mmCIF file of C-alpha atoms and ligand atoms in Angstrom:
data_model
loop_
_atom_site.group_PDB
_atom_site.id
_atom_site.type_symbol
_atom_site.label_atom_id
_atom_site.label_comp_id
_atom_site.label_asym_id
_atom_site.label_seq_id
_atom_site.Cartn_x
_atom_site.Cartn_y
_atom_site.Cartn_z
ATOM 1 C CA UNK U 1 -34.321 23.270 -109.381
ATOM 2 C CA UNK U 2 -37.136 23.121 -107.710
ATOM 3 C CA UNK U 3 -37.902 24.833 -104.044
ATOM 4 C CA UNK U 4 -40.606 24.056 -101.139
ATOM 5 C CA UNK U 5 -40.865 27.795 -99.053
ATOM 6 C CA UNK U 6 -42.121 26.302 -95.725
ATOM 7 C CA UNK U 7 -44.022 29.491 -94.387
ATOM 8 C CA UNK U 8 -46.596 31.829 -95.739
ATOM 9 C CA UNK U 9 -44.440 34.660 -94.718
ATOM 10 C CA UNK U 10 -43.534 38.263 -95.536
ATOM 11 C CA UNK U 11 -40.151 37.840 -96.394
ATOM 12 C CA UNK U 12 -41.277 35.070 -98.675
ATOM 13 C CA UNK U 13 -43.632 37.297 -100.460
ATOM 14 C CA UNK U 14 -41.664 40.492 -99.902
ATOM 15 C CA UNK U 15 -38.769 38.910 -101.323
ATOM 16 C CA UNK U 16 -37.357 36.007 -101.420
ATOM 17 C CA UNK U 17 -39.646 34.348 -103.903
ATOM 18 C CA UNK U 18 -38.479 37.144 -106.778
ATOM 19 C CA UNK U 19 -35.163 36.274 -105.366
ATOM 20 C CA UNK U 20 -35.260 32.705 -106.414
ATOM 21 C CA UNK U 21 -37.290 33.329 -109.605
ATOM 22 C CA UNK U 22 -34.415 35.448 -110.705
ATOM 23 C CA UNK U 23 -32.078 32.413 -110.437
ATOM 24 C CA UNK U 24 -32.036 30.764 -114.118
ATOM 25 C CA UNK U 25 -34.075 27.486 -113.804
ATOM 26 C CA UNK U 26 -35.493 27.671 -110.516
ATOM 27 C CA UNK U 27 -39.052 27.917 -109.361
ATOM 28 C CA UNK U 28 -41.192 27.391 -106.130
ATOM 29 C CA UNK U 29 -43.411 24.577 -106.562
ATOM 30 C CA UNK U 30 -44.789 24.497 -102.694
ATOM 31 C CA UNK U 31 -45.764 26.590 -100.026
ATOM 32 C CA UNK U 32 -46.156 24.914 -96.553
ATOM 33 C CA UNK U 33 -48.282 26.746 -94.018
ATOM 34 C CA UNK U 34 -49.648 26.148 -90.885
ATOM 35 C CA UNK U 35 -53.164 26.834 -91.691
ATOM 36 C CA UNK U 36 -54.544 25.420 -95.266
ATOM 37 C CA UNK U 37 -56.995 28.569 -96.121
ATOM 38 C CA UNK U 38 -53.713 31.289 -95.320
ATOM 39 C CA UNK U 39 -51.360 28.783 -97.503
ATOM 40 C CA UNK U 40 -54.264 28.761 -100.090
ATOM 41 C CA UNK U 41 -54.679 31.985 -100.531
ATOM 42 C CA UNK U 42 -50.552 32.721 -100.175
ATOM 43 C CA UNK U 43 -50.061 30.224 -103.104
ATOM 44 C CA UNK U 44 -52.853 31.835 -105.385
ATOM 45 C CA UNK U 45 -51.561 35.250 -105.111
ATOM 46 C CA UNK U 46 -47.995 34.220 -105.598
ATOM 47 C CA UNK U 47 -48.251 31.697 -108.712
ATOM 48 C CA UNK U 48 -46.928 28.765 -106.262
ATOM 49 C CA UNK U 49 -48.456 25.829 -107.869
ATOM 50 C CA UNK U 50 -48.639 23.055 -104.942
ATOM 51 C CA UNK U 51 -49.317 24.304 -100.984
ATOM 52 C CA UNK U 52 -50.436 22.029 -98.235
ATOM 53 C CA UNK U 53 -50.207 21.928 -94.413
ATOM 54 C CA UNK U 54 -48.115 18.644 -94.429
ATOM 55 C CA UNK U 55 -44.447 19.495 -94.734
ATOM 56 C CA UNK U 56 -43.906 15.807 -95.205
ATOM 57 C CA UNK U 57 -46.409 15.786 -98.183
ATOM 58 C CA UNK U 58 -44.135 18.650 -99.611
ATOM 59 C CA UNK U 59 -41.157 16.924 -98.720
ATOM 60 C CA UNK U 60 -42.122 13.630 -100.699
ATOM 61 C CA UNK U 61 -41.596 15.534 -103.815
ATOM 62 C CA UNK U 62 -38.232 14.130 -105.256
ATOM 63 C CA UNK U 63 -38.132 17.138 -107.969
ATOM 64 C CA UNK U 64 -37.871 19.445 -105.010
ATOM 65 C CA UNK U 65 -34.474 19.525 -103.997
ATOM 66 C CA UNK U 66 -34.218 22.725 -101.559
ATOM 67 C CA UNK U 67 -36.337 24.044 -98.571
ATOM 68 C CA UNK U 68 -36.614 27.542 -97.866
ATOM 69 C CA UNK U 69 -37.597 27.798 -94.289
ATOM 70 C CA UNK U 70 -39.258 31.113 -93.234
ATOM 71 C CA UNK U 71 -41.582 30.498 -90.215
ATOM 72 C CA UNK U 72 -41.687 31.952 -86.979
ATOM 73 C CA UNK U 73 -38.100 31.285 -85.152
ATOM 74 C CA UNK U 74 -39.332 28.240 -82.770
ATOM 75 C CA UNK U 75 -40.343 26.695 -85.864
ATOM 76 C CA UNK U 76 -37.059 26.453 -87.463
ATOM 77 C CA UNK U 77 -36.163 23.461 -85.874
ATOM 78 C CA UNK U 78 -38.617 20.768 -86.354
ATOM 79 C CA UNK U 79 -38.948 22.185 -90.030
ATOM 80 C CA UNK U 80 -35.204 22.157 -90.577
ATOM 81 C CA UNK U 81 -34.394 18.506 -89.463
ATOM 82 C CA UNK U 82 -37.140 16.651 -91.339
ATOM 83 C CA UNK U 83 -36.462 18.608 -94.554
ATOM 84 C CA UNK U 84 -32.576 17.489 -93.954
ATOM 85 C CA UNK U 85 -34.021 14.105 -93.082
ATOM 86 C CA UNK U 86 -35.183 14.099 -96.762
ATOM 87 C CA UNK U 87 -32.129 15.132 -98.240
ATOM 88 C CA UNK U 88 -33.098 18.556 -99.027
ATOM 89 C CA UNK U 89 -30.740 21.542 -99.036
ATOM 90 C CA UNK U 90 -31.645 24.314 -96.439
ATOM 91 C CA UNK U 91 -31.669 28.079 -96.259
ATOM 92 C CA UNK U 92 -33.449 28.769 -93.236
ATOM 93 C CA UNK U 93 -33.806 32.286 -91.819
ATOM 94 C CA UNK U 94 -32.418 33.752 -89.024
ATOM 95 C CA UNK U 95 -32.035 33.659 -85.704
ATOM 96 C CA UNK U 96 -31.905 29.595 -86.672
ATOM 97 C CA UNK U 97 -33.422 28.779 -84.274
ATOM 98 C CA UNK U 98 -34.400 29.490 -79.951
ATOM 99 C CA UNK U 99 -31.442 27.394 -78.831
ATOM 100 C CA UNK U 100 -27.483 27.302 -79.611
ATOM 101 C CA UNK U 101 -28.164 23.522 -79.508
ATOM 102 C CA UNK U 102 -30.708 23.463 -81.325
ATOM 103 C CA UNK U 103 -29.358 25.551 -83.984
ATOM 104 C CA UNK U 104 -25.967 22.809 -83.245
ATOM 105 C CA UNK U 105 -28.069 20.067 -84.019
ATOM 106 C CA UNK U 106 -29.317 21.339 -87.707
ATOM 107 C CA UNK U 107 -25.996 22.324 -88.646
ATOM 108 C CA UNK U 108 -24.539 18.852 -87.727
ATOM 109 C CA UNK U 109 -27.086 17.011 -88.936
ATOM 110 C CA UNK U 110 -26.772 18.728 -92.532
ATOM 111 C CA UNK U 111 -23.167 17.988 -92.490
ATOM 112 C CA UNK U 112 -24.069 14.300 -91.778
ATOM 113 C CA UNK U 113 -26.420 13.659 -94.297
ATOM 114 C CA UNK U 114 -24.552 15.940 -97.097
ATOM 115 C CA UNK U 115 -26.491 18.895 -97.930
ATOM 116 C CA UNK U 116 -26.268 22.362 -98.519
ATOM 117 C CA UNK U 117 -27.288 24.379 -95.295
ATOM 118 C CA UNK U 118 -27.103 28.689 -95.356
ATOM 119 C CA UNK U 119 -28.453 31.518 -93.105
ATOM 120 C CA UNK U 120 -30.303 34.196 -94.643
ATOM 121 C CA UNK U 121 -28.222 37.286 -93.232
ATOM 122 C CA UNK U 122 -29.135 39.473 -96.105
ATOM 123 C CA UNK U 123 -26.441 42.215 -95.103
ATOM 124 C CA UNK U 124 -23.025 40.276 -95.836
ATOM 125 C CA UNK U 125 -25.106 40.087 -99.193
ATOM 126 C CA UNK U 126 -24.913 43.926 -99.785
ATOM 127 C CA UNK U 127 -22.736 45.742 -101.944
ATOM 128 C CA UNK U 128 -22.358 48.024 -99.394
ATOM 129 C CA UNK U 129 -20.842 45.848 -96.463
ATOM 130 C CA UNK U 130 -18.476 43.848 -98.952
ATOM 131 C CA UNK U 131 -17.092 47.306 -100.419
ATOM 132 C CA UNK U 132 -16.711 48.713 -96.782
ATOM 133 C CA UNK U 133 -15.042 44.826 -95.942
ATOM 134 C CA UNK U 134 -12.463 45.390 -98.744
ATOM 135 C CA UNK U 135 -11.695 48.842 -97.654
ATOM 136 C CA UNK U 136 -11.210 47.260 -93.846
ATOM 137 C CA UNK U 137 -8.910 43.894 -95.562
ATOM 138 C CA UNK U 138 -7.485 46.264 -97.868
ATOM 139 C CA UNK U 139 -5.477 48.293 -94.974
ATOM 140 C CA UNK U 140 -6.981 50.888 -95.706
ATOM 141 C CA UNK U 141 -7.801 52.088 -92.042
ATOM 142 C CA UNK U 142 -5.097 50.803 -90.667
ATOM 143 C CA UNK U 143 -6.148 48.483 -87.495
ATOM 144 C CA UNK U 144 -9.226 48.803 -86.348
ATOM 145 C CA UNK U 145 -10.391 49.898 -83.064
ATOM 146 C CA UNK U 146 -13.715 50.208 -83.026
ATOM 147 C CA UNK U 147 -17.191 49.750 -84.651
ATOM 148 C CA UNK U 148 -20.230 50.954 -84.160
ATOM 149 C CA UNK U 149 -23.474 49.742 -85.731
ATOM 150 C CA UNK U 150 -26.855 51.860 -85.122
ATOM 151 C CA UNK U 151 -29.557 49.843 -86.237
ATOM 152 C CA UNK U 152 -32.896 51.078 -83.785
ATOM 153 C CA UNK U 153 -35.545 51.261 -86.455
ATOM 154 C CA UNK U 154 -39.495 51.699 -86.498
ATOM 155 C CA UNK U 155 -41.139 47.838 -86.717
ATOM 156 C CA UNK U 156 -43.933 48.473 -89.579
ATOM 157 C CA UNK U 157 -47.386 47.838 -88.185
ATOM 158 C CA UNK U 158 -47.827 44.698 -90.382
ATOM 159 C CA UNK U 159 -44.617 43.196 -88.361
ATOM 160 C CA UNK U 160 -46.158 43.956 -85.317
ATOM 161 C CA UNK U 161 -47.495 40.330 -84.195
ATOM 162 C CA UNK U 162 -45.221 38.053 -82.620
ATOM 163 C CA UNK U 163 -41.920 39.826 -83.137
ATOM 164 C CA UNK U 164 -43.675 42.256 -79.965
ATOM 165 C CA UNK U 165 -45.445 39.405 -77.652
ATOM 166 C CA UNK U 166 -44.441 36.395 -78.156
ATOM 167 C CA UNK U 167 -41.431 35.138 -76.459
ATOM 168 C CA UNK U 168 -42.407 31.340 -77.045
ATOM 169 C CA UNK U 169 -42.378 31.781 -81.022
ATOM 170 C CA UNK U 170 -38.987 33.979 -80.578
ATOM 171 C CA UNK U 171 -40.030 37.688 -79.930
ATOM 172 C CA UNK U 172 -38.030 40.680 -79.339
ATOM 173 C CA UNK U 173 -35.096 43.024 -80.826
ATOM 174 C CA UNK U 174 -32.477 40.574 -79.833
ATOM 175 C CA UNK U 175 -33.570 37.506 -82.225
ATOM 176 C CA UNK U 176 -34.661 39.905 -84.484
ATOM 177 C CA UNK U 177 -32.025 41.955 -85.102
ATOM 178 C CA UNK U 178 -28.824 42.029 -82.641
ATOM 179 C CA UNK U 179 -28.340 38.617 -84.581
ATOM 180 C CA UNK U 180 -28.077 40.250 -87.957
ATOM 181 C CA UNK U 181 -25.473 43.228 -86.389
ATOM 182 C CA UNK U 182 -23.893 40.093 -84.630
ATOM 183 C CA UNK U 183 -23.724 38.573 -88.104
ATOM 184 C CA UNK U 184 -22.658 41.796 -89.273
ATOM 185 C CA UNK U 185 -19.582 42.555 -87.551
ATOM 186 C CA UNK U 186 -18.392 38.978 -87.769
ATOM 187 C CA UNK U 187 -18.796 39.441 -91.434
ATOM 188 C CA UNK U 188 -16.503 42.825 -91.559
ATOM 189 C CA UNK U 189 -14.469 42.115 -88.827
ATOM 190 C CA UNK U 190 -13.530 38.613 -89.683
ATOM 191 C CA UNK U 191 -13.829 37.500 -86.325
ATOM 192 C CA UNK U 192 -16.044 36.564 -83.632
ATOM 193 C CA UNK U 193 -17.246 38.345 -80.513
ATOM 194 C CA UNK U 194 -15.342 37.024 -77.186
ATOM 195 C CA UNK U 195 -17.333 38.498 -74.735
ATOM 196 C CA UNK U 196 -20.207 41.269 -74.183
ATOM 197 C CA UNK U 197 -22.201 43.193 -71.684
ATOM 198 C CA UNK U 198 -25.552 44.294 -72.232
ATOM 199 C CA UNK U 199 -28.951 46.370 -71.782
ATOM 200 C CA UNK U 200 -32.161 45.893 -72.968
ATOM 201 C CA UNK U 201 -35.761 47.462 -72.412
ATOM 202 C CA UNK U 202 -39.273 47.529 -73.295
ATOM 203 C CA UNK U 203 -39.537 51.499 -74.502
ATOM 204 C CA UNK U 204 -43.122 51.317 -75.740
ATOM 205 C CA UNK U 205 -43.851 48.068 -78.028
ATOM 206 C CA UNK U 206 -42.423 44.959 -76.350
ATOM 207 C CA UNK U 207 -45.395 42.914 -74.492
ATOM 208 C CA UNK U 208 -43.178 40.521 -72.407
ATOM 209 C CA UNK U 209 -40.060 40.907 -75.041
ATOM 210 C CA UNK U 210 -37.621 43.311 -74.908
ATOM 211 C CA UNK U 211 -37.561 45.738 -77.914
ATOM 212 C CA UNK U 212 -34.510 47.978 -77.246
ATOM 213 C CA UNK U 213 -31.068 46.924 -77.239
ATOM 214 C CA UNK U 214 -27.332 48.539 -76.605
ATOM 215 C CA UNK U 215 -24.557 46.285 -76.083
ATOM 216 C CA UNK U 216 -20.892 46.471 -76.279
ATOM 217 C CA UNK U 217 -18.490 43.366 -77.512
ATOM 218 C CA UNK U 218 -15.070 42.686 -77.092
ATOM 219 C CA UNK U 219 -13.466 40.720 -79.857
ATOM 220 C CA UNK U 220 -9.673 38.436 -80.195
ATOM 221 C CA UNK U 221 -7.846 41.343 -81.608
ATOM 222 C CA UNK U 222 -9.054 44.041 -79.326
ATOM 223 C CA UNK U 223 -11.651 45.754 -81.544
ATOM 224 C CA UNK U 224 -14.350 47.207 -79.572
ATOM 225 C CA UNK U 225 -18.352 46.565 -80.912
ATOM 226 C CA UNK U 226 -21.106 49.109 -79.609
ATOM 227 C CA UNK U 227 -24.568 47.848 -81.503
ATOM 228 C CA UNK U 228 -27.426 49.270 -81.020
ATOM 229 C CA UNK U 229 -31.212 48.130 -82.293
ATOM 230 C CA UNK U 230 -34.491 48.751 -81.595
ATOM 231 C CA UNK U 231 -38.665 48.234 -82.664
ATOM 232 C CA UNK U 232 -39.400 51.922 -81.272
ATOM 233 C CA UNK U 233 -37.057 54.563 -83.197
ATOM 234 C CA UNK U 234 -38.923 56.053 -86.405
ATOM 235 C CA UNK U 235 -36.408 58.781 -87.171
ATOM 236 C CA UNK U 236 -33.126 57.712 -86.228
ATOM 237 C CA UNK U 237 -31.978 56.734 -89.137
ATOM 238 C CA UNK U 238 -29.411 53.327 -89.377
ATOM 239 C CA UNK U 239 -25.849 53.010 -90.283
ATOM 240 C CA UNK U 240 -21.980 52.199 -89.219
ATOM 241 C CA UNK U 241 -18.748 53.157 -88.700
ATOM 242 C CA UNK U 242 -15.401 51.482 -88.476
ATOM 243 C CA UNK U 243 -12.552 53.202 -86.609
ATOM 244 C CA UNK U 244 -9.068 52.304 -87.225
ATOM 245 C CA UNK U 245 -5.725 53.866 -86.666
ATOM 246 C CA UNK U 246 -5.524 55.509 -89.944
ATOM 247 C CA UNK U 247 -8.848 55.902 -90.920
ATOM 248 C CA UNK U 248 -12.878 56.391 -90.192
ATOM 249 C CA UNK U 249 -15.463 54.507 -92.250
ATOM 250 C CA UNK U 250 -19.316 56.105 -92.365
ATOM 251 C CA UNK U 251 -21.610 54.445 -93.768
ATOM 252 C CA UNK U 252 -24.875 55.907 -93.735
ATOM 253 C CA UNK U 253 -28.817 53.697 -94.417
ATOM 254 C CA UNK U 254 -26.659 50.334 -95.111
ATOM 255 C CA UNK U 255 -28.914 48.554 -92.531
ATOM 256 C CA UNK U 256 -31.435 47.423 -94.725
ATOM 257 C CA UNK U 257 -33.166 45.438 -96.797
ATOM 258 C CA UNK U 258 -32.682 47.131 -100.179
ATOM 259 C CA UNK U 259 -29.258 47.761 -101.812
ATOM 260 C CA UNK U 260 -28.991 51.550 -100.897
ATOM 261 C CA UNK U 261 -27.043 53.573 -98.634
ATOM 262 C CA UNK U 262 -24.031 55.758 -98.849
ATOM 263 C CA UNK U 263 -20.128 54.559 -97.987
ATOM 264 C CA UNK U 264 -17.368 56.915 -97.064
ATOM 265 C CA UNK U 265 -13.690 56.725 -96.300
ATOM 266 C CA UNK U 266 -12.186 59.267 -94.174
ATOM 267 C CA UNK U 267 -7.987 59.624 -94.108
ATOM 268 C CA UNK U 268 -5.458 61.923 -94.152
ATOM 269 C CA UNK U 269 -5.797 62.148 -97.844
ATOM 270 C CA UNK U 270 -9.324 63.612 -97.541
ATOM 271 C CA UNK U 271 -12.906 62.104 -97.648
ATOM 272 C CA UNK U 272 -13.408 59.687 -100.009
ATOM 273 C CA UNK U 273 -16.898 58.055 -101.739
ATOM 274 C CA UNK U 274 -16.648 54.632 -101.784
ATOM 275 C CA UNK U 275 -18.772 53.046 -104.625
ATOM 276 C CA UNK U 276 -20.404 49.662 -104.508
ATOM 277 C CA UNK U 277 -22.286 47.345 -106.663
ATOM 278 C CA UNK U 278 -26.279 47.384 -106.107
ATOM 279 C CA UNK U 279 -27.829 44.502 -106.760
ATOM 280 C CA UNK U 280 -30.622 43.147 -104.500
ATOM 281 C CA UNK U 281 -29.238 41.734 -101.232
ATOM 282 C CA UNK U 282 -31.765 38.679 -101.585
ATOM 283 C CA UNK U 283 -30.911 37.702 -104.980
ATOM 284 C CA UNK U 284 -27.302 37.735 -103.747
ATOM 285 C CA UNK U 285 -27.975 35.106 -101.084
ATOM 286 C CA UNK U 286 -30.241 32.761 -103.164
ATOM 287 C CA UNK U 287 -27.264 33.084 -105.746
ATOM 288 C CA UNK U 288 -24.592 32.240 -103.523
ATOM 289 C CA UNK U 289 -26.584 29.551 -101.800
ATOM 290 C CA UNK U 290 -27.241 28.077 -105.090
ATOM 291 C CA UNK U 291 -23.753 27.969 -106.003
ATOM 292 C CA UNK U 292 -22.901 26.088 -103.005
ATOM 293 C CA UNK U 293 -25.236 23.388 -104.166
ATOM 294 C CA UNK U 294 -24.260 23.309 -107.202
ATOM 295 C CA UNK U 295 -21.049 22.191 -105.411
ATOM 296 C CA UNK U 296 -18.833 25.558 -106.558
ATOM 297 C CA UNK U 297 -18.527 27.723 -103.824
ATOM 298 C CA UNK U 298 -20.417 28.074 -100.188
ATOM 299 C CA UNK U 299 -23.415 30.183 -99.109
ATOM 300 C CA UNK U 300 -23.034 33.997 -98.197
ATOM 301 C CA UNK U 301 -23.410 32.504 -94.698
ATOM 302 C CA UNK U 302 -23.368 28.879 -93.749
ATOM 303 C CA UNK U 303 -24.701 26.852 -91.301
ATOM 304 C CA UNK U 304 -21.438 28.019 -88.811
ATOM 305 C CA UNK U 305 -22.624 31.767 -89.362
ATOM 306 C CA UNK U 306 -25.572 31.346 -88.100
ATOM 307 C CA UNK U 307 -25.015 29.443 -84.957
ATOM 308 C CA UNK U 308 -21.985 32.039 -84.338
ATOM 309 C CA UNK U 309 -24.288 34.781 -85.029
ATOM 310 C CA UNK U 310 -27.403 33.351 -83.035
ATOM 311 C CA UNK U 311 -24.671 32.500 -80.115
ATOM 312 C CA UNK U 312 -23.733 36.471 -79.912
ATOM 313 C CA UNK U 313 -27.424 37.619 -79.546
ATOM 314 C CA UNK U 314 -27.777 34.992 -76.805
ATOM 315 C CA UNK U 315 -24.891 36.214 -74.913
ATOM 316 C CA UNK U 316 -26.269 39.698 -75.182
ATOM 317 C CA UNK U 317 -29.859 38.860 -73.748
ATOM 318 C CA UNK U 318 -27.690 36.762 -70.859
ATOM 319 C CA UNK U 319 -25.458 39.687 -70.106
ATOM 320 C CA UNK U 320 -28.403 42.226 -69.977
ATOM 321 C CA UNK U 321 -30.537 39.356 -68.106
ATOM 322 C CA UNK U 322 -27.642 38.782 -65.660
ATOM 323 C CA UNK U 323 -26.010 42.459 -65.652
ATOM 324 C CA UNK U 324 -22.691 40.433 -65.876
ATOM 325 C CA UNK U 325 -20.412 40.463 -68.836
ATOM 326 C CA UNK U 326 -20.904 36.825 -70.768
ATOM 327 C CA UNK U 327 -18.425 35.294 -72.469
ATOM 328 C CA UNK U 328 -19.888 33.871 -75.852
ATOM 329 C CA UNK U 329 -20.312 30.256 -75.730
ATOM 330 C CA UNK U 330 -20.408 29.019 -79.408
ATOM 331 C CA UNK U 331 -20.989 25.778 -78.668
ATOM 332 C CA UNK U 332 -19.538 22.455 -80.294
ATOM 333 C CA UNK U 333 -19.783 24.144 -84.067
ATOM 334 C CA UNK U 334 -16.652 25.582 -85.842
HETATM 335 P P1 LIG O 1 -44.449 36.675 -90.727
HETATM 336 O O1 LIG O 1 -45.110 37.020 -89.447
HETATM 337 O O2 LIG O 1 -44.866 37.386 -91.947
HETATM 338 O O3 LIG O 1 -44.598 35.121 -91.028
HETATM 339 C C1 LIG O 1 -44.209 34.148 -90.082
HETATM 340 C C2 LIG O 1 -45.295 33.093 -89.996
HETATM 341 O O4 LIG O 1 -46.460 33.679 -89.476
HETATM 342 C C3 LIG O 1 -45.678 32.545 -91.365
HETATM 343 O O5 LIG O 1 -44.897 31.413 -91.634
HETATM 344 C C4 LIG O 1 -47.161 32.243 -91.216
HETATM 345 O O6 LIG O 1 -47.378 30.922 -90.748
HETATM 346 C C5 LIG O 1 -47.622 33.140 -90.096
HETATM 347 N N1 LIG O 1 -48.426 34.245 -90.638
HETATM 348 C C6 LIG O 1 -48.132 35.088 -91.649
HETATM 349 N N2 LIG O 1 -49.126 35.949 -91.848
HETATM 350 C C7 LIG O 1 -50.073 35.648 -90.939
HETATM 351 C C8 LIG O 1 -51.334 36.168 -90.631
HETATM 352 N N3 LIG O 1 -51.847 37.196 -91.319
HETATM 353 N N4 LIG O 1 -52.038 35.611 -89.640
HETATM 354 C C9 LIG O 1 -51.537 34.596 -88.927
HETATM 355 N N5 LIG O 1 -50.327 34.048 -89.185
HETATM 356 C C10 LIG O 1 -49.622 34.570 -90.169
HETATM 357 O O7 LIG O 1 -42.885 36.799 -90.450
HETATM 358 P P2 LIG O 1 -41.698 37.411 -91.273
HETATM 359 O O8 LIG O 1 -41.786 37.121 -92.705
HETATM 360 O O9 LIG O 1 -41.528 38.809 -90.890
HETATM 361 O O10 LIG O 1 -40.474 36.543 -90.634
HETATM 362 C C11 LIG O 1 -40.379 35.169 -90.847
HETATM 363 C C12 LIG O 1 -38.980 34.688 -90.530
HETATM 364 O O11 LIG O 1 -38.059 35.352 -91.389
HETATM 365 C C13 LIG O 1 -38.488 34.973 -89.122
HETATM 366 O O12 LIG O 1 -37.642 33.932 -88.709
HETATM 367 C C14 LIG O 1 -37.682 36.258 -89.257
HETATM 368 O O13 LIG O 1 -36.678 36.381 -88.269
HETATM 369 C C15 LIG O 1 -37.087 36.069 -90.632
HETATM 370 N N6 LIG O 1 -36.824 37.330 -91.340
HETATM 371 C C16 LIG O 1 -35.615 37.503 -91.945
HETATM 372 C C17 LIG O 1 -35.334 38.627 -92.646
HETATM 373 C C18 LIG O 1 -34.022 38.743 -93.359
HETATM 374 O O14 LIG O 1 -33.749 39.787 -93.928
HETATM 375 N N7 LIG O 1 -33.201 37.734 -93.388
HETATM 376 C C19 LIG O 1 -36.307 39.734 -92.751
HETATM 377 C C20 LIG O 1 -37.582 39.431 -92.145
HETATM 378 C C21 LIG O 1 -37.808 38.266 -91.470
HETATM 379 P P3 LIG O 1 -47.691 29.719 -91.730
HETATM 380 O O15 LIG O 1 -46.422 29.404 -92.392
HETATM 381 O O16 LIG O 1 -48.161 28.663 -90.795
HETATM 382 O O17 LIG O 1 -48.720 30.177 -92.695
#
């Protein structure tokens, strides 16, 4: 099968085109950009054989049957609908878009026309989180009362564009990266947020976006959430840790991007090393989304995922915006 990545991006370079090349019989034939000479140059140093500034140029190629979508966040959108409009299968990235409704209206509209639509939330793609999800549906910690995920890392300087100053194109900590806990504990938890209150600041990097984040959710069965992310924290290290009755889980440098990390189960019985599978969290994804169109099984996380995980970050920047606790609105999509 054949792919069109619409965005010169990092995570397209970084990984997600290695992701799909390691998928038996797939290849990227185009690479959209916004600017021809970037896209040029993109497509050279990547071996992607077709690029052009027209998505609908890339979109008129019938052997291309799936769109990666990797632009900046306000982007999504427009991107999304027209390569659904041409009967292509999407992964986009996440947060899917600025809007719930928005992000509503791609996920309907793929249903409608028939095609395969994921969210790139890496993490539920880790061996790490599915191990630590079977320990939590295995009983293993008896119910659980609480988790908390600390995920306040140090942007890279080659990140440092928009994600920092532009709100219009989707800036700050929230889209960036309360979505993925969001997505996170949905993902271990196996259910969604109800309701959350919120702070957020600018601590040093955020130009007119907020780059710290601490927030606390309340979900159905009780379970309290504390996550915590940020642009500004070079030492602090990232993990989790899920409380229940009869048991602790710590799991230490899961929040990333490559399949490392450390998992461990504390009981009555002792401490306990949890091992997990580690493959690539990427190739994961692509795999799993390429199931799904192959019509055997459904992406890592749908189209439902990521409006339910977009809807939680929104709730958080309302509640810290308001100083109110916000019930999450998740819109028309279940
Ligand atoms: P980048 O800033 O690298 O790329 C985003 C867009 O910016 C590109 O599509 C490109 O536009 C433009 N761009 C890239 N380089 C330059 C440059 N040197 N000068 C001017 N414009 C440039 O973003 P990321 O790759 O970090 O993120 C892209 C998307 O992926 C976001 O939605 C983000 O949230 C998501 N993401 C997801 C991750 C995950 O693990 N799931 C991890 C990282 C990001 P054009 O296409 O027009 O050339």
């Amino acid at each position: 099968m054949n792919w069109i990545f619409v965005g010169a991006s990092t995570i397209a370079a970084q990984y997600m085109l290695s992701a799909v090349r390691s998928q038996a019989g797939h290849k990227v034939s185009w690479v959209v950009s916004g600017s021809m000479d970037r896209g040029a140059a993109w497509a050279r140093d990547h071996g992607v054989p077709s690029v052009t500034t027209d998505l609908a140029e890339a979109l008129a190629d019938s052997d291309a049957t799936i769109a990666y979508i990797s632009t900046t966040n306000e982007k999504h959108f427009g991107q999304a609908m027209a390569c659904i409009a041409a009967g292509k299968h999407v992964l986009c990235e996440k947060p899917l878009a600025i809007t719930l409704g928005e992000a509503c209206r791609m996920v309907a509209a793929a249903r409608d026309a028939g095609v395969v639509f994921g969210t790139n939330h890496h993490l539920r793609c880790s061996g790490a989180h599915r191990a630590i999800k079977e320990v939590i549906a295995k009983g293993q910690i008896g119910k659980v009362l609480s988790l908390r995920i600390h995920h306040a890392v140090y942007l890279p300087e080659n990140l440092q564009g928009w994600r920092i100053n532009d709100a219009a194109a989707g800036g700050g900590v929230v889209p960036d990266i309360t979505v993925h806990n969001a997505d996170v504990a949905r993902f271990l938890l196996n259910e969604d947020p109800q309701s959350v209150v919120a702070q957020v600041t600018s601590s040093g990097m955020g130009e007119g976006v907020e780059d710290s984040a601490m927030s606390v959710w309340m979900m159905p069965s009780g379970t309290m959430v504390m996550s915590h992310e940020s642009f500004t924290h070079e030492f602090a290290g990232n993990g989790l840790e899920v409380h229940g009755e009869s048991g602790s889980i710590f799991a230490n440098n899961v929040m990333t991007q490559e399949p490392i990390g450390t998992v461990e189960l504390v009981t009555g019985s002792g401490r306990q090393q949890i091992p997990f599978p580690q493959h690539s969290l990427y190739e994961r994804g692509v795999s799993d989304f390429v199931t799904a169109v192959e019509g055997q099984g459904r992406a890592a996380a749908d189209g439902v995922d990521g409006v339910k995980s977009l809807a939680v970050a929104l709730a958080v920047r309302e509640a810290a915006q308001s100083g109110k606790r916000i019930t999450v609105n998740y819109g028309e999509v279940s």
